[in-house]
XYZ file of C-alpha atoms in Angstrom:
463
model
C 77.601 147.112 62.345
C 75.265 145.908 65.182
C 77.523 144.844 68.178
C 76.917 140.533 68.742
C 74.848 139.417 72.012
C 77.234 137.841 74.494
C 74.953 134.780 73.611
C 76.224 135.385 69.834
C 79.596 136.067 70.799
C 80.133 132.601 73.283
C 78.858 130.859 70.406
C 81.177 132.583 67.369
C 83.947 131.997 69.928
C 82.748 127.665 70.604
C 82.734 127.253 67.347
C 85.768 128.687 66.136
C 87.491 126.772 68.524
C 85.873 123.714 68.136
C 86.662 124.250 64.487
C 90.317 124.872 65.195
C 90.882 121.921 67.231
C 88.492 119.031 65.211
C 89.525 120.378 61.552
C 93.496 119.715 62.533
C 93.054 116.512 64.332
C 90.776 114.719 61.773
C 93.319 116.083 58.939
C 96.139 114.921 61.234
C 94.304 111.078 61.928
C 93.658 110.535 58.094
C 97.145 111.821 57.009
C 98.317 109.154 59.548
C 95.739 106.556 58.707
C 96.710 107.504 54.708
C 100.488 107.009 55.451
C 99.309 103.374 57.518
C 97.417 102.579 54.253
C 100.438 103.117 52.066
C 102.718 100.885 54.532
C 99.967 97.988 54.735
C 99.753 98.381 50.670
C 103.388 98.303 50.115
C 103.673 95.072 52.567
C 100.637 93.798 50.381
C 102.971 93.794 47.450
C 105.918 92.497 49.261
C 104.062 89.608 50.391
C 102.614 88.889 46.492
C 105.970 89.209 45.345
C 107.309 86.695 47.999
C 104.164 84.609 47.139
C 105.273 84.468 43.167
C 108.464 83.257 44.507
C 107.683 80.657 46.240
C 105.652 79.489 43.404
C 108.127 80.289 40.840
C 110.426 78.100 42.647
C 108.548 75.214 42.621
C 107.355 75.586 39.078
C 111.160 75.901 37.597
C 113.036 78.204 35.510
C 113.230 75.876 32.138
C 109.280 75.036 32.533
C 108.618 79.240 32.737
C 110.976 79.465 29.675
C 109.054 76.084 27.751
C 105.770 77.814 28.390
C 106.336 81.261 27.825
C 105.033 81.524 24.242
C 101.743 79.353 25.479
C 100.985 81.279 28.848
C 103.122 84.603 28.624
C 99.689 86.751 30.038
C 98.026 86.164 32.867
C 94.230 87.555 33.680
C 94.570 91.089 35.491
C 93.526 90.371 39.307
C 91.045 93.267 39.144
C 88.656 95.605 37.661
C 86.603 91.812 36.608
C 82.661 91.305 36.781
C 83.507 88.427 39.718
C 84.935 90.803 41.903
C 84.458 90.279 45.723
C 81.511 92.572 47.077
C 81.199 92.947 50.882
C 78.760 95.200 52.250
C 78.737 96.932 47.855
C 82.393 97.939 48.340
C 84.903 96.358 46.288
C 87.633 95.154 47.865
C 89.770 93.656 44.747
C 92.510 96.060 43.449
C 94.492 96.865 40.410
C 97.236 94.587 41.211
C 99.912 92.515 38.629
C 103.451 91.216 38.699
C 106.053 90.501 36.291
C 108.710 87.285 35.964
C 111.739 88.166 34.335
C 114.402 85.968 33.326
C 118.546 86.649 33.898
C 118.510 88.279 30.178
C 115.484 90.510 31.124
C 113.140 88.478 28.956
C 109.594 88.377 29.945
C 108.817 84.936 30.816
C 105.494 85.554 32.705
C 103.092 88.838 33.316
C 99.359 89.844 34.347
C 97.548 91.300 31.011
C 97.645 94.740 33.440
C 101.406 94.932 33.864
C 102.268 92.871 30.428
C 103.147 96.801 29.017
C 105.372 98.113 31.823
C 108.643 98.788 30.836
C 111.438 96.985 32.947
C 113.387 99.557 34.875
C 116.306 98.285 36.485
C 115.990 98.064 40.341
C 117.839 96.464 43.360
C 115.838 93.923 45.170
C 113.375 94.650 48.090
C 112.938 98.484 46.357
C 109.742 99.950 45.765
C 109.782 102.539 42.871
C 106.800 104.345 40.980
C 106.863 103.617 37.482
C 104.603 105.600 34.550
C 103.127 103.251 31.839
C 100.090 104.339 29.724
C 98.911 107.317 31.635
C 99.037 105.270 34.708
C 101.150 105.059 37.495
C 102.256 102.134 39.337
C 103.936 101.543 42.390
C 106.400 98.886 42.308
C 107.971 96.542 44.525
C 111.456 94.417 42.862
C 112.322 90.575 43.927
C 115.537 89.434 43.038
C 116.150 85.489 42.757
C 119.617 85.779 42.744
C 120.281 81.992 42.100
C 117.601 81.105 39.219
C 118.391 84.780 37.580
C 114.632 85.681 38.105
C 113.169 89.030 38.891
C 109.791 89.557 39.965
C 108.107 92.657 39.980
C 104.609 93.369 41.757
C 102.729 96.384 40.825
C 99.732 98.214 42.152
C 98.069 100.779 40.126
C 97.671 104.207 42.439
C 94.264 104.352 41.279
C 92.986 101.980 43.850
C 95.463 103.888 46.588
C 93.294 107.357 45.518
C 90.079 105.210 45.831
C 90.801 104.810 49.249
C 92.269 107.748 50.237
C 88.865 109.658 49.016
C 86.519 106.962 50.809
C 88.700 108.226 54.029
C 88.867 111.151 53.198
C 84.663 111.348 53.134
C 85.135 108.821 56.571
C 87.015 111.577 58.231
C 85.986 114.730 57.181
C 82.311 114.160 56.273
C 81.569 113.987 59.926
C 83.329 116.418 61.164
C 81.403 118.577 58.296
C 78.326 117.380 59.339
C 78.752 117.593 63.344
C 80.220 120.854 63.499
C 76.371 122.707 62.556
C 74.885 119.921 64.967
C 77.811 121.035 67.340
C 77.525 124.886 66.738
C 72.903 124.330 67.613
C 73.885 121.928 70.529
C 76.325 124.966 71.921
C 73.984 127.923 71.216
C 71.177 125.361 73.432
C 73.473 125.103 76.007
C 74.609 129.178 76.025
C 70.940 129.583 75.995
C 70.622 127.463 79.189
C 73.862 129.073 80.861
C 72.987 132.342 80.567
C 69.596 132.373 81.925
C 70.687 133.703 85.285
C 71.360 136.685 83.244
C 67.965 137.316 82.263
C 66.895 136.454 85.494
C 69.016 139.187 86.681
C 67.997 141.191 84.385
C 64.354 140.957 85.162
C 65.394 141.388 88.773
C 66.568 145.018 87.711
C 64.151 146.141 85.675
C 61.615 145.035 88.346
C 62.642 146.961 91.113
C 60.609 150.174 92.293
C 62.625 153.676 91.961
C 64.350 154.032 95.327
C 64.015 150.804 96.422
C 66.665 149.493 99.075
C 65.882 145.895 98.833
C 68.779 144.166 97.924
C 68.434 141.744 94.632
C 68.213 138.422 95.537
C 68.356 135.425 92.992
C 67.384 131.706 93.683
C 69.753 129.346 92.775
C 72.519 131.749 91.341
C 75.351 130.737 89.966
C 79.102 130.605 91.794
C 80.334 132.945 89.259
C 77.483 135.007 89.226
C 77.460 135.893 92.918
C 80.314 138.474 92.194
C 78.138 140.210 90.674
C 75.115 140.291 92.336
C 76.908 141.330 95.983
C 79.208 143.742 93.708
C 75.356 144.919 92.435
C 73.955 145.321 96.015
C 77.298 147.238 97.090
C 76.960 149.639 94.422
C 72.978 150.072 95.580
C 73.811 150.346 98.970
C 76.499 153.310 98.320
C 74.445 154.651 95.813
C 71.507 155.324 98.887
C 74.041 156.590 101.387
C 75.062 159.178 98.443
C 71.826 159.863 97.736
C 70.692 159.958 101.386
C 73.804 161.959 101.760
C 72.879 164.671 99.478
C 69.553 165.091 100.710
C 71.239 165.534 104.122
C 73.462 167.927 102.668
C 70.619 170.318 101.267
C 68.473 170.007 104.452
C 72.144 171.414 106.300
C 72.166 174.212 103.344
C 68.670 174.831 103.646
C 68.687 175.555 107.504
C 71.426 177.126 107.787
C 72.292 179.787 105.309
C 67.987 180.746 105.653
C 69.255 182.915 109.152
C 72.201 184.796 107.275
C 70.367 185.131 104.261
C 67.592 186.398 105.947
C 69.563 188.807 108.326
C 71.266 190.336 104.977
C 68.362 191.250 103.524
C 66.818 192.499 106.232
C 70.177 194.961 106.703
C 69.976 195.429 103.235
C 66.456 196.785 103.207
C 67.051 199.128 106.156
C 69.825 200.949 104.762
C 67.903 201.227 101.388
C 64.924 202.225 103.773
C 67.096 204.701 106.783
C 67.329 208.859 106.125
C 70.389 208.817 108.506
C 73.573 208.055 106.756
C 74.751 206.591 109.974
C 72.277 204.620 110.300
C 72.113 203.342 106.395
C 76.314 202.946 106.918
C 75.311 200.472 110.496
C 73.253 198.435 108.621
C 75.364 198.152 105.577
C 78.261 197.176 108.048
C 75.534 194.495 109.831
C 75.099 193.012 106.334
C 78.783 192.884 105.560
C 79.008 190.752 108.716
C 76.008 188.507 107.635
C 77.983 188.185 104.166
C 81.241 187.229 105.819
C 79.329 184.954 108.258
C 77.493 183.489 105.246
C 80.659 182.664 103.646
C 82.194 180.686 105.904
C 79.104 178.960 106.958
C 79.430 177.754 103.068
C 82.693 176.983 102.563
C 82.516 174.780 106.022
C 79.241 172.971 104.289
C 81.251 172.593 101.334
C 84.234 170.879 102.985
C 82.563 168.531 105.165
C 80.289 167.412 101.752
C 83.656 167.299 100.219
C 85.379 165.482 102.877
C 81.945 163.113 102.919
C 82.357 161.439 99.224
C 85.728 161.685 99.072
C 85.953 163.794 96.554
C 88.637 166.126 98.203
C 90.823 163.151 99.345
C 92.169 161.530 95.644
C 95.091 159.372 95.831
C 96.972 159.090 98.543
C 100.757 160.624 98.870
C 104.032 161.396 100.996
C 102.312 164.128 103.484
C 105.242 165.325 106.110
C 102.668 166.448 108.864
C 106.035 169.032 110.509
C 105.564 171.228 107.078
C 101.699 170.538 106.566
C 101.219 172.316 109.967
C 103.461 175.003 109.715
C 101.645 176.289 106.059
C 97.939 175.913 108.394
C 99.584 178.070 110.550
C 100.226 180.430 108.069
C 97.529 180.126 106.424
C 95.233 181.110 109.454
C 98.092 184.249 110.878
C 95.178 186.863 109.926
C 92.659 185.061 112.059
C 94.935 184.821 114.681
C 95.767 188.408 114.977
C 92.634 189.554 114.776
C 91.504 187.272 117.621
C 93.687 188.408 120.203
C 94.869 184.829 121.284
C 98.247 183.625 121.711
C 99.655 180.284 119.344
C 102.503 178.449 120.502
C 104.072 175.575 118.351
C 105.187 173.360 121.542
C 107.005 170.282 118.758
C 107.140 169.957 115.016
C 109.354 167.390 114.393
C 111.595 166.897 110.588
C 110.588 164.122 108.524
C 107.246 162.868 110.146
C 106.487 160.959 107.446
C 102.902 159.697 106.518
C 100.780 158.497 103.328
C 97.276 160.303 103.323
C 95.481 162.722 101.733
C 96.540 165.953 102.059
C 93.213 168.147 101.796
C 91.291 166.220 104.020
C 94.781 166.320 106.629
C 94.543 169.954 106.242
C 90.863 170.418 106.551
C 91.795 168.297 109.743
C 94.338 170.885 111.091
C 92.790 174.194 110.369
C 89.536 173.421 112.230
C 91.032 172.211 114.983
C 92.676 175.184 114.996
C 89.712 177.523 114.466
C 87.877 175.843 116.983
C 90.312 176.209 119.514
C 90.777 180.534 118.240
C 86.555 180.532 118.067
C 86.173 179.368 121.378
C 88.855 181.156 123.679
C 88.539 184.695 124.796
C 90.719 187.424 124.123
C 93.936 187.458 125.495
C 93.906 183.458 125.529
C 96.521 180.969 124.517
C 96.303 177.634 121.773
C 99.272 175.192 122.271
C 100.190 173.421 118.765
C 102.301 170.050 118.891
C 103.486 167.088 116.820
C 105.107 164.638 117.820
C 106.040 160.566 117.067
C 105.449 157.703 119.391
C 106.783 154.686 117.614
C 105.441 154.268 114.372
C 102.674 156.678 115.200
C 102.265 160.660 115.104
C 100.532 162.766 117.711
C 98.723 166.041 117.071
C 97.473 167.852 120.056
C 95.710 171.206 120.035
C 95.339 172.685 123.882
C 93.102 175.796 124.505
C 92.689 177.493 128.197
C 89.080 178.025 127.094
C 85.788 176.868 128.734
C 86.545 173.350 127.278
C 83.468 170.773 126.756
C 81.922 168.974 129.824
C 82.551 164.941 130.123
C 79.072 164.151 128.856
C 78.890 166.261 126.181
C 81.811 165.550 124.161
C 80.435 162.426 122.299
C 77.640 164.625 120.550
C 80.059 167.732 119.737
C 80.782 165.490 116.533
C 77.707 165.837 115.619
C 76.672 168.458 113.376
C 75.618 172.053 113.956
C 76.504 170.924 117.357
C 78.243 173.838 119.165
C 79.523 173.994 122.682
C 77.621 176.490 125.473
C 80.306 178.999 125.948
C 80.726 179.397 121.988
C 82.515 182.432 121.401
C 82.171 183.648 118.389
C 80.919 182.874 114.590
C 81.205 178.945 115.035
C 78.613 176.798 113.440
C 78.882 173.400 115.012
C 80.446 171.755 111.761
C 84.367 172.141 112.509
C 84.477 168.924 114.803
C 82.059 167.320 112.003
C 85.041 167.750 109.603
C 87.885 166.732 111.721
C 85.858 163.630 112.795
C 85.383 162.559 108.686
C 89.024 163.737 107.853
C 90.169 161.430 110.369
C 87.651 158.709 109.932
C 89.560 158.803 105.894
C 93.105 158.180 108.080
C 91.700 155.400 110.453
C 92.477 157.999 112.767
C 91.855 158.416 116.858
C 90.130 161.332 117.921
C 89.961 162.070 121.551
C 88.670 165.389 123.937
C 90.588 165.710 126.837
C 90.652 168.151 129.562
C 93.626 170.450 129.468
C 96.383 169.653 131.919
C 96.924 171.726 134.208
C 93.926 174.433 134.393
C 90.441 174.804 132.075
C 90.518 174.023 128.637
C 89.975 171.528 126.227
C 93.077 169.251 124.767
C 92.520 167.587 121.239
C 94.442 164.765 120.584
C 94.838 162.902 116.959
C 96.988 159.499 116.653
C 97.648 158.796 113.186
C 100.062 156.148 111.834
C 103.231 156.995 110.174
C 105.016 155.011 106.825
């Protein structure tokens, strides 16, 4: 089944809401009007009986009995050719009356009520009486002093005609108006959704790779957040594409040399006739592959941090435990390099909310950078301390350090110190900086105190 368009969906919902409101209101109004008509009709019957009471009182009961045989029946008060017509409608109804004496003898009656049975009823009581397949609404009035009972009645046919007329008058406009309302609402929806069509056209006209923001003239207030969100998404997408392009360029740049060196060493090993020369070439190729693996690992770690893929949801992290895990992970590197590592302070329950992978990468790269830039026999010190609601991570080494004028540029990719030792690639501090940005942390490159060396201070907010 083909899904409804937004325009059709809105039209259906609005028509349903209108019908759900208008139809019950119309029915309630018609019901209330019919109740009012019944009350007015009953009031008219009572008024007719009261009028007849006055006439009977003036004529006198004896005279009525004397003239009963001669003038028992009077013409009915309805369905005459001479009915009063007003604007094409008849306003005379099927109304009649009966007059009985104390013995129940009929003294006077209209033709239409002459055969209506004399059912006992209390004074001032309304009753429904069936006669000759018709139902009558009868009002009874008793003149106690004269012993006269007056009954005025109206056939329900008359009321049914009024009922039908009222239903037509109340229902017809609603049933005719709903389709008209649907047409008008459809037009209003089309006009109201025109800005969405303009937005769709603006998006379809955009050139691939365009960085221009989307602009809609006279955009409605409700659509501005959508346009802003689209522009924000376009900016983020462009940033992601730029990162991908930069990462591809970095990979091509950084992996070209170790791959070329590996190929050369392998070719030398294959071409060498001397076993010791071939062995040396294979060892050199192995070192190139180790260098390649290390460089690839750092590039991927930096890429993951840049797109936030490594961060995941924030969680509670104990910085002391995390630091010990990183130190254990780097134990083989520490042992091979001949560099001493000392841990000055690792307090317990130093809890913060953050990204464990990113903070681990921060600590790991700070320590690796220190080990790779400190000569054999050097010393590296790690401390994690609390200062009010902040955690301070310090990594201090006694290596050559970084001149003050070069420290700002050291966070740029592939930027290495002048006296770097080992196989560093200038990516470590870039990874540290990105991990710090994810946690709104502050990084400082300072002189070691006392003596030469570098002191890196990272300040993080605690819970």
